[in-house]
């Protein structure tokens, strides 16, 4: 989240937008209007009136008119009965008030004659909000209180900053982000499609699946070298297991359930109970620890359809998941080892600079004692420091079973993406949960602790991040088509096919383009649509000399050059083996 002062400005600006809306559409019913990461939104019930982004200029003009009044934000405390009277014509506010205890002290804020129910805080007056530093951005539907059985409201989003140049910079970034949108590029590159009849599920096409498998195999090779053993657990597991793990009580609303032979089951939303089932399948000794179990487990979560976003936020996904079962004494070493792995992986994608780390602490909805949580948070924080990483505290954002470190990378246009995570869990292996045990050096039974960790997070989401970060022009080692061989004319089709076959035989993703289309048309498509790293043009000279004329991807800045086929093989082999970010 942005700094506190900016969030106060944003929330205050949301009140100004609500006032402007009521000036223009007096019969509107208002709901809620919080600050968010880049601005704010407000939910409205416009009744029969249809609002679109064509109405934004009028609303913005009215907002600036209100800001020019330099009105103070006046806070007032009222009783519940007073609040109900004040907002009797606003049913959504009345519902919120009725949910409060009868003796609750309720606060209202008023500016320029507009009264809202709000805890605050707000700026002192509207003059603290710069009229050139906000912009209404989009409209969306939003169910009242997130309940699909309730009224659909109109949500108006806005971006808002303290100064105009910050807004300008943000809008420029968003313009660039729109060009890089993975949904648009996914269609242009023929990577995947999304079916509205099956929300949140991805249909991977050959190009996209090629990249997906390459990414998965890359991670698989990394973790094998780092001491992990790969496992696989069932997609559907019984309710009794999810009850013992705590997920049924704390996560059930996000789980898809089914029934067979009068027994309830759930499609797994996460892999951790399965890992402990493997651990518990036979007696374990302290000599077996740490046990690092990795799983590319397909998980399904019942995310609301309104929150889904391309392949970034889905219902069905695979994590580069692993669970490290270890002793308390091994926690620091294992977290340090994981941090080194994570940094090594991110470096291969060019994300090793300006990495942000956050320690998420005990949430309100949690299992286990406060003392255990405090111990876990202290150990995780100490391990992070031992790995040479600083972190900031993210209060109340831990998983229900334990605190976690979250790793946020920054992409080519400055956006932040939370990807890697490691969570310290005393709860699931405990006697009260899944009762994992090992025999210690003292010949007594002990409960291990478990570290839940992922480097990429969801592979689908990381794929989306990569597509946008590289604007579809991914590094050679990851791109779905590494080499395209184009003959200058049909007389050289056989030689083009021979070169492509040799490269394919060596494991490179290469194709020969031997259709009757002219060479320039082929190169244009391969450059702009396929974004191929290398286009090899072949004609009489190249055939005679067993050579190729290499055209590099335009963004590389390199001039085309003629190489022998063997020299090109050496060149691309080094590029791919070194996971080079450049062509």
mmCIF file of C-alpha atoms in Angstrom, residues 103-414:
data_model
loop_
_atom_site.group_PDB
_atom_site.id
_atom_site.type_symbol
_atom_site.label_atom_id
_atom_site.label_comp_id
_atom_site.label_asym_id
_atom_site.label_seq_id
_atom_site.Cartn_x
_atom_site.Cartn_y
_atom_site.Cartn_z
ATOM 1 C CA UNK A 103 -23.841 1.381 22.081
ATOM 2 C CA UNK A 104 -21.380 1.977 19.239
ATOM 3 C CA UNK A 105 -19.904 5.434 18.802
ATOM 4 C CA UNK A 106 -20.239 6.217 15.109
ATOM 5 C CA UNK A 107 -18.258 8.833 13.236
ATOM 6 C CA UNK A 108 -19.394 10.913 10.283
ATOM 7 C CA UNK A 109 -17.434 13.273 8.059
ATOM 8 C CA UNK A 110 -18.891 16.261 6.267
ATOM 9 C CA UNK A 111 -17.388 18.479 3.577
ATOM 10 C CA UNK A 112 -19.132 21.128 1.522
ATOM 11 C CA UNK A 113 -22.541 19.949 2.769
ATOM 12 C CA UNK A 114 -21.908 16.293 1.890
ATOM 13 C CA UNK A 115 -22.239 13.867 4.811
ATOM 14 C CA UNK A 116 -20.780 10.354 4.837
ATOM 15 C CA UNK A 117 -20.542 7.517 7.329
ATOM 16 C CA UNK A 118 -16.830 6.944 7.862
ATOM 17 C CA UNK A 119 -14.169 6.023 10.404
ATOM 18 C CA UNK A 120 -11.669 8.337 8.705
ATOM 19 C CA UNK A 121 -9.163 9.826 8.901
ATOM 20 C CA UNK A 122 -9.365 12.515 6.237
ATOM 21 C CA UNK A 123 -7.355 15.522 5.139
ATOM 22 C CA UNK A 124 -8.111 18.783 6.938
ATOM 23 C CA UNK A 125 -9.704 20.368 3.867
ATOM 24 C CA UNK A 126 -10.235 19.816 0.159
ATOM 25 C CA UNK A 127 -7.322 22.161 -0.653
ATOM 26 C CA UNK A 128 -4.981 19.276 0.264
ATOM 27 C CA UNK A 129 -6.270 17.301 -2.744
ATOM 28 C CA UNK A 130 -4.715 18.395 -6.027
ATOM 29 C CA UNK A 131 -7.414 18.700 -8.681
ATOM 30 C CA UNK A 132 -4.934 17.735 -11.423
ATOM 31 C CA UNK A 133 -3.635 14.633 -9.657
ATOM 32 C CA UNK A 134 -6.629 12.310 -10.010
ATOM 33 C CA UNK A 135 -8.459 10.711 -12.914
ATOM 34 C CA UNK A 136 -11.499 8.431 -13.079
ATOM 35 C CA UNK A 137 -10.306 5.240 -14.720
ATOM 36 C CA UNK A 138 -12.963 2.564 -15.168
ATOM 37 C CA UNK A 139 -16.381 1.197 -14.262
ATOM 38 C CA UNK A 140 -17.112 -2.306 -12.995
ATOM 39 C CA UNK A 141 -19.986 -4.194 -11.436
ATOM 40 C CA UNK A 142 -19.690 -5.157 -7.773
ATOM 41 C CA UNK A 143 -22.149 -7.111 -5.650
ATOM 42 C CA UNK A 144 -23.109 -5.402 -2.427
ATOM 43 C CA UNK A 145 -20.877 -6.805 0.322
ATOM 44 C CA UNK A 146 -19.427 -9.294 -2.156
ATOM 45 C CA UNK A 147 -22.599 -11.423 -2.085
ATOM 46 C CA UNK A 148 -23.757 -12.614 -5.518
ATOM 47 C CA UNK A 149 -27.313 -12.863 -4.164
ATOM 48 C CA UNK A 150 -27.346 -9.131 -3.382
ATOM 49 C CA UNK A 151 -27.734 -5.996 -5.494
ATOM 50 C CA UNK A 152 -25.214 -5.390 -8.266
ATOM 51 C CA UNK A 153 -23.738 -1.932 -7.734
ATOM 52 C CA UNK A 154 -21.759 0.312 -10.073
ATOM 53 C CA UNK A 155 -18.164 0.677 -8.957
ATOM 54 C CA UNK A 156 -16.287 3.714 -10.256
ATOM 55 C CA UNK A 157 -12.509 3.478 -9.954
ATOM 56 C CA UNK A 158 -10.097 6.399 -9.927
ATOM 57 C CA UNK A 159 -6.347 6.790 -9.801
ATOM 58 C CA UNK A 160 -5.091 9.454 -7.437
ATOM 59 C CA UNK A 161 -1.710 10.807 -6.391
ATOM 60 C CA UNK A 162 -0.373 13.681 -4.350
ATOM 61 C CA UNK A 163 1.111 15.546 -7.326
ATOM 62 C CA UNK A 164 0.183 15.866 -11.035
ATOM 63 C CA UNK A 165 3.517 14.549 -12.321
ATOM 64 C CA UNK A 166 3.001 11.345 -10.296
ATOM 65 C CA UNK A 167 -0.349 10.848 -12.002
ATOM 66 C CA UNK A 168 1.240 11.551 -15.381
ATOM 67 C CA UNK A 169 3.982 8.982 -14.740
ATOM 68 C CA UNK A 170 1.437 6.410 -13.615
ATOM 69 C CA UNK A 171 -0.793 6.938 -16.665
ATOM 70 C CA UNK A 172 2.233 6.590 -18.923
ATOM 71 C CA UNK A 173 3.090 3.311 -17.207
ATOM 72 C CA UNK A 174 -0.493 2.097 -17.626
ATOM 73 C CA UNK A 175 -0.411 2.981 -21.314
ATOM 74 C CA UNK A 176 2.695 0.852 -21.666
ATOM 75 C CA UNK A 177 1.072 -1.897 -19.579
ATOM 76 C CA UNK A 178 -1.906 -1.961 -21.946
ATOM 77 C CA UNK A 179 0.434 -2.646 -24.868
ATOM 78 C CA UNK A 180 1.978 -5.482 -22.865
ATOM 79 C CA UNK A 181 -1.318 -6.970 -21.619
ATOM 80 C CA UNK A 182 -0.746 -10.734 -21.494
ATOM 81 C CA UNK A 183 -4.325 -11.401 -22.632
ATOM 82 C CA UNK A 184 -3.757 -9.411 -25.822
ATOM 83 C CA UNK A 185 -0.304 -10.874 -26.438
ATOM 84 C CA UNK A 186 -1.529 -14.346 -25.569
ATOM 85 C CA UNK A 187 -3.995 -14.124 -28.430
ATOM 86 C CA UNK A 188 -1.514 -12.555 -30.866
ATOM 87 C CA UNK A 189 1.149 -15.174 -30.111
ATOM 88 C CA UNK A 190 -1.441 -17.986 -30.016
ATOM 89 C CA UNK A 191 -0.432 -19.020 -26.500
ATOM 90 C CA UNK A 192 -3.760 -19.740 -24.796
ATOM 91 C CA UNK A 193 -7.417 -18.869 -24.643
ATOM 92 C CA UNK A 194 -9.997 -18.414 -21.888
ATOM 93 C CA UNK A 195 -13.549 -19.708 -22.243
ATOM 94 C CA UNK A 196 -16.266 -17.576 -20.589
ATOM 95 C CA UNK A 197 -18.256 -20.781 -20.031
ATOM 96 C CA UNK A 198 -15.394 -22.135 -17.901
ATOM 97 C CA UNK A 199 -14.157 -19.089 -15.926
ATOM 98 C CA UNK A 200 -10.713 -19.145 -14.412
ATOM 99 C CA UNK A 201 -9.489 -22.154 -16.403
ATOM 100 C CA UNK A 202 -6.800 -21.899 -19.084
ATOM 101 C CA UNK A 203 -6.719 -23.671 -22.432
ATOM 102 C CA UNK A 204 -3.036 -23.779 -23.359
ATOM 103 C CA UNK A 205 -2.247 -23.874 -27.086
ATOM 104 C CA UNK A 206 0.947 -25.539 -28.448
ATOM 105 C CA UNK A 207 2.973 -22.291 -28.368
ATOM 106 C CA UNK A 208 2.002 -21.449 -24.809
ATOM 107 C CA UNK A 209 2.318 -24.996 -23.521
ATOM 108 C CA UNK A 210 5.787 -25.213 -25.040
ATOM 109 C CA UNK A 211 6.849 -22.223 -22.936
ATOM 110 C CA UNK A 212 4.980 -23.523 -19.878
ATOM 111 C CA UNK A 213 6.752 -26.901 -19.979
ATOM 112 C CA UNK A 214 10.118 -25.204 -20.569
ATOM 113 C CA UNK A 215 9.568 -23.079 -17.466
ATOM 114 C CA UNK A 216 8.453 -26.066 -15.409
ATOM 115 C CA UNK A 217 11.417 -28.175 -16.536
ATOM 116 C CA UNK A 218 13.761 -25.298 -15.670
ATOM 117 C CA UNK A 219 12.427 -25.179 -12.095
ATOM 118 C CA UNK A 220 12.490 -28.975 -11.861
ATOM 119 C CA UNK A 221 16.198 -29.014 -12.722
ATOM 120 C CA UNK A 222 16.925 -26.262 -10.176
ATOM 121 C CA UNK A 223 15.209 -27.980 -7.260
ATOM 122 C CA UNK A 224 16.747 -31.379 -8.007
ATOM 123 C CA UNK A 225 20.172 -29.799 -7.618
ATOM 124 C CA UNK A 226 18.970 -28.181 -4.371
ATOM 125 C CA UNK A 227 18.041 -31.452 -2.663
ATOM 126 C CA UNK A 228 14.309 -31.754 -3.355
ATOM 127 C CA UNK A 229 12.442 -34.952 -4.125
ATOM 128 C CA UNK A 230 9.424 -34.620 -6.388
ATOM 129 C CA UNK A 231 6.097 -36.158 -5.376
ATOM 130 C CA UNK A 232 2.498 -36.075 -6.553
ATOM 131 C CA UNK A 233 -0.645 -36.202 -4.430
ATOM 132 C CA UNK A 234 -4.336 -36.755 -5.314
ATOM 133 C CA UNK A 235 -6.420 -33.967 -6.805
ATOM 134 C CA UNK A 236 -9.393 -34.916 -4.621
ATOM 135 C CA UNK A 237 -9.041 -35.737 -0.927
ATOM 136 C CA UNK A 238 -11.636 -36.475 1.812
ATOM 137 C CA UNK A 239 -13.337 -33.902 3.989
ATOM 138 C CA UNK A 240 -11.932 -35.632 7.089
ATOM 139 C CA UNK A 241 -8.381 -34.733 6.020
ATOM 140 C CA UNK A 242 -9.322 -31.111 5.320
ATOM 141 C CA UNK A 243 -11.056 -30.908 8.709
ATOM 142 C CA UNK A 244 -7.966 -32.167 10.511
ATOM 143 C CA UNK A 245 -5.713 -29.772 8.603
ATOM 144 C CA UNK A 246 -7.987 -26.823 9.457
ATOM 145 C CA UNK A 247 -8.766 -25.902 5.856
ATOM 146 C CA UNK A 248 -12.399 -26.997 6.130
ATOM 147 C CA UNK A 249 -13.000 -24.554 8.946
ATOM 148 C CA UNK A 250 -10.879 -21.675 7.617
ATOM 149 C CA UNK A 251 -10.887 -22.018 3.831
ATOM 150 C CA UNK A 252 -14.024 -23.957 2.861
ATOM 151 C CA UNK A 253 -15.648 -21.085 0.950
ATOM 152 C CA UNK A 254 -12.778 -21.240 -1.552
ATOM 153 C CA UNK A 255 -12.986 -25.009 -2.038
ATOM 154 C CA UNK A 256 -14.861 -26.996 -4.673
ATOM 155 C CA UNK A 257 -16.513 -30.003 -3.032
ATOM 156 C CA UNK A 258 -18.030 -33.227 -4.289
ATOM 157 C CA UNK A 259 -19.612 -36.373 -2.870
ATOM 158 C CA UNK A 260 -19.232 -40.080 -3.534
ATOM 159 C CA UNK A 261 -20.786 -43.029 -1.690
ATOM 160 C CA UNK A 262 -22.183 -40.662 0.932
ATOM 161 C CA UNK A 263 -18.733 -39.255 1.695
ATOM 162 C CA UNK A 264 -17.665 -35.651 1.106
ATOM 163 C CA UNK A 265 -14.475 -34.751 -0.725
ATOM 164 C CA UNK A 266 -12.814 -31.531 -1.827
ATOM 165 C CA UNK A 267 -10.728 -30.699 -4.880
ATOM 166 C CA UNK A 268 -7.461 -29.600 -3.359
ATOM 167 C CA UNK A 269 -6.939 -25.827 -3.150
ATOM 168 C CA UNK A 270 -3.368 -26.425 -1.913
ATOM 169 C CA UNK A 271 -0.897 -29.282 -1.609
ATOM 170 C CA UNK A 272 0.283 -29.160 2.011
ATOM 171 C CA UNK A 273 -1.928 -31.864 3.618
ATOM 172 C CA UNK A 274 -0.822 -34.290 0.900
ATOM 173 C CA UNK A 275 2.840 -33.685 1.715
ATOM 174 C CA UNK A 276 2.235 -34.547 5.375
ATOM 175 C CA UNK A 277 0.282 -37.654 4.378
ATOM 176 C CA UNK A 278 3.434 -38.821 2.555
ATOM 177 C CA UNK A 279 5.562 -37.984 5.591
ATOM 178 C CA UNK A 280 3.189 -39.918 7.844
ATOM 179 C CA UNK A 281 3.118 -42.982 5.570
ATOM 180 C CA UNK A 282 6.031 -44.627 7.436
ATOM 181 C CA UNK A 283 8.098 -44.107 10.591
ATOM 182 C CA UNK A 284 10.572 -41.205 10.365
ATOM 183 C CA UNK A 285 13.822 -40.473 12.170
ATOM 184 C CA UNK A 286 15.635 -37.207 12.801
ATOM 185 C CA UNK A 287 18.167 -38.588 10.310
ATOM 186 C CA UNK A 288 15.504 -38.201 7.560
ATOM 187 C CA UNK A 289 15.254 -34.468 8.189
ATOM 188 C CA UNK A 290 15.124 -32.082 6.544
ATOM 189 C CA UNK A 291 12.823 -33.781 4.029
ATOM 190 C CA UNK A 292 12.202 -31.552 1.007
ATOM 191 C CA UNK A 293 9.123 -32.671 -0.941
ATOM 192 C CA UNK A 294 8.388 -30.753 -4.144
ATOM 193 C CA UNK A 295 5.140 -30.992 -6.079
ATOM 194 C CA UNK A 296 3.851 -29.380 -9.241
ATOM 195 C CA UNK A 297 0.375 -29.941 -7.877
ATOM 196 C CA UNK A 298 -2.663 -28.714 -9.786
ATOM 197 C CA UNK A 299 -4.851 -26.758 -7.358
ATOM 198 C CA UNK A 300 -8.347 -25.378 -7.808
ATOM 199 C CA UNK A 301 -9.844 -22.521 -5.802
ATOM 200 C CA UNK A 302 -13.356 -21.168 -5.989
ATOM 201 C CA UNK A 303 -12.404 -17.567 -6.681
ATOM 202 C CA UNK A 304 -15.302 -15.143 -7.375
ATOM 203 C CA UNK A 305 -15.645 -14.650 -11.125
ATOM 204 C CA UNK A 306 -15.335 -10.881 -10.720
ATOM 205 C CA UNK A 307 -11.800 -11.223 -9.335
ATOM 206 C CA UNK A 308 -10.468 -13.341 -12.213
ATOM 207 C CA UNK A 309 -7.927 -11.724 -14.536
ATOM 208 C CA UNK A 310 -6.533 -13.517 -17.567
ATOM 209 C CA UNK A 311 -3.957 -16.091 -16.451
ATOM 210 C CA UNK A 312 -2.875 -13.870 -13.541
ATOM 211 C CA UNK A 313 -5.862 -14.685 -11.302
ATOM 212 C CA UNK A 314 -7.470 -18.030 -12.076
ATOM 213 C CA UNK A 315 -9.310 -20.901 -10.468
ATOM 214 C CA UNK A 316 -7.113 -23.720 -11.747
ATOM 215 C CA UNK A 317 -3.328 -23.371 -11.435
ATOM 216 C CA UNK A 318 -0.076 -25.168 -10.676
ATOM 217 C CA UNK A 319 2.457 -23.973 -8.117
ATOM 218 C CA UNK A 320 6.165 -24.747 -8.040
ATOM 219 C CA UNK A 321 5.288 -25.933 -4.581
ATOM 220 C CA UNK A 322 7.404 -27.659 -1.948
ATOM 221 C CA UNK A 323 7.154 -28.522 1.716
ATOM 222 C CA UNK A 324 10.262 -28.791 3.854
ATOM 223 C CA UNK A 325 9.694 -30.895 6.941
ATOM 224 C CA UNK A 326 12.435 -30.232 9.471
ATOM 225 C CA UNK A 327 13.386 -29.675 13.105
ATOM 226 C CA UNK A 328 13.264 -26.276 14.789
ATOM 227 C CA UNK A 329 17.049 -26.180 14.751
ATOM 228 C CA UNK A 330 17.046 -26.503 10.954
ATOM 229 C CA UNK A 331 14.660 -23.613 10.274
ATOM 230 C CA UNK A 332 17.272 -20.896 9.786
ATOM 231 C CA UNK A 333 19.463 -22.981 7.491
ATOM 232 C CA UNK A 334 16.508 -24.061 5.350
ATOM 233 C CA UNK A 335 15.081 -20.546 4.993
ATOM 234 C CA UNK A 336 18.542 -19.247 4.077
ATOM 235 C CA UNK A 337 18.947 -22.038 1.523
ATOM 236 C CA UNK A 338 15.552 -21.202 0.013
ATOM 237 C CA UNK A 339 16.372 -17.502 -0.226
ATOM 238 C CA UNK A 340 19.533 -18.317 -2.168
ATOM 239 C CA UNK A 341 17.563 -20.544 -4.555
ATOM 240 C CA UNK A 342 14.957 -17.837 -5.050
ATOM 241 C CA UNK A 343 17.561 -15.172 -5.817
ATOM 242 C CA UNK A 344 19.320 -17.501 -8.249
ATOM 243 C CA UNK A 345 16.065 -18.173 -10.125
ATOM 244 C CA UNK A 346 15.002 -14.532 -10.230
ATOM 245 C CA UNK A 347 18.434 -13.593 -11.562
ATOM 246 C CA UNK A 348 17.881 -15.896 -14.550
ATOM 247 C CA UNK A 349 14.824 -13.807 -15.432
ATOM 248 C CA UNK A 350 16.465 -10.458 -14.768
ATOM 249 C CA UNK A 351 14.483 -9.867 -11.578
ATOM 250 C CA UNK A 352 17.333 -9.879 -9.082
ATOM 251 C CA UNK A 353 17.385 -6.085 -8.598
ATOM 252 C CA UNK A 354 15.286 -4.174 -6.043
ATOM 253 C CA UNK A 355 13.608 -7.270 -4.611
ATOM 254 C CA UNK A 356 11.117 -6.390 -1.864
ATOM 255 C CA UNK A 357 10.597 -8.686 1.140
ATOM 256 C CA UNK A 358 7.711 -8.563 3.608
ATOM 257 C CA UNK A 359 7.117 -10.550 6.795
ATOM 258 C CA UNK A 360 3.382 -11.221 7.116
ATOM 259 C CA UNK A 361 2.269 -11.743 10.707
ATOM 260 C CA UNK A 362 -0.644 -13.420 12.513
ATOM 261 C CA UNK A 363 -4.071 -12.750 10.977
ATOM 262 C CA UNK A 364 -7.268 -12.389 12.963
ATOM 263 C CA UNK A 365 -8.456 -15.763 11.654
ATOM 264 C CA UNK A 366 -5.706 -18.140 12.788
ATOM 265 C CA UNK A 367 -5.056 -21.440 14.508
ATOM 266 C CA UNK A 368 -2.547 -22.005 17.307
ATOM 267 C CA UNK A 369 -1.559 -19.968 20.339
ATOM 268 C CA UNK A 370 -0.276 -16.405 20.247
ATOM 269 C CA UNK A 371 2.948 -17.601 21.907
ATOM 270 C CA UNK A 372 3.573 -20.099 19.116
ATOM 271 C CA UNK A 373 2.900 -17.421 16.510
ATOM 272 C CA UNK A 374 5.291 -15.008 18.168
ATOM 273 C CA UNK A 375 7.964 -17.697 18.241
ATOM 274 C CA UNK A 376 7.377 -18.514 14.542
ATOM 275 C CA UNK A 377 7.484 -14.855 13.506
ATOM 276 C CA UNK A 378 10.728 -14.286 15.399
ATOM 277 C CA UNK A 379 12.385 -17.364 13.863
ATOM 278 C CA UNK A 380 11.292 -16.479 10.326
ATOM 279 C CA UNK A 381 12.479 -12.897 10.703
ATOM 280 C CA UNK A 382 15.852 -14.027 12.090
ATOM 281 C CA UNK A 383 16.271 -16.505 9.226
ATOM 282 C CA UNK A 384 15.528 -13.791 6.672
ATOM 283 C CA UNK A 385 18.184 -11.554 8.243
ATOM 284 C CA UNK A 386 20.623 -14.471 8.245
ATOM 285 C CA UNK A 387 20.029 -14.785 4.497
ATOM 286 C CA UNK A 388 21.170 -11.158 4.142
ATOM 287 C CA UNK A 389 17.738 -9.749 3.389
ATOM 288 C CA UNK A 390 15.906 -6.898 5.044
ATOM 289 C CA UNK A 391 12.127 -6.978 5.332
ATOM 290 C CA UNK A 392 9.195 -4.857 6.336
ATOM 291 C CA UNK A 393 6.335 -6.037 8.536
ATOM 292 C CA UNK A 394 2.946 -6.686 6.942
ATOM 293 C CA UNK A 395 0.600 -6.861 9.912
ATOM 294 C CA UNK A 396 -2.115 -9.529 9.936
ATOM 295 C CA UNK A 397 -1.397 -10.878 6.444
ATOM 296 C CA UNK A 398 -0.033 -14.310 7.361
ATOM 297 C CA UNK A 399 -1.711 -17.610 6.443
ATOM 298 C CA UNK A 400 -4.128 -18.965 9.043
ATOM 299 C CA UNK A 401 -1.510 -21.534 10.111
ATOM 300 C CA UNK A 402 1.667 -19.479 10.148
ATOM 301 C CA UNK A 403 3.652 -16.331 9.282
ATOM 302 C CA UNK A 404 5.299 -15.973 5.902
ATOM 303 C CA UNK A 405 7.960 -14.120 3.986
ATOM 304 C CA UNK A 406 6.681 -12.688 0.707
ATOM 305 C CA UNK A 407 9.055 -11.772 -2.117
ATOM 306 C CA UNK A 408 7.996 -9.066 -4.566
ATOM 307 C CA UNK A 409 9.807 -8.505 -7.852
ATOM 308 C CA UNK A 410 9.728 -5.373 -10.013
ATOM 309 C CA UNK A 411 9.169 -5.667 -13.756
ATOM 310 C CA UNK A 412 10.455 -3.699 -16.753
ATOM 311 C CA UNK A 413 7.972 -0.844 -16.306
ATOM 312 C CA UNK A 414 8.167 -0.595 -12.524
#
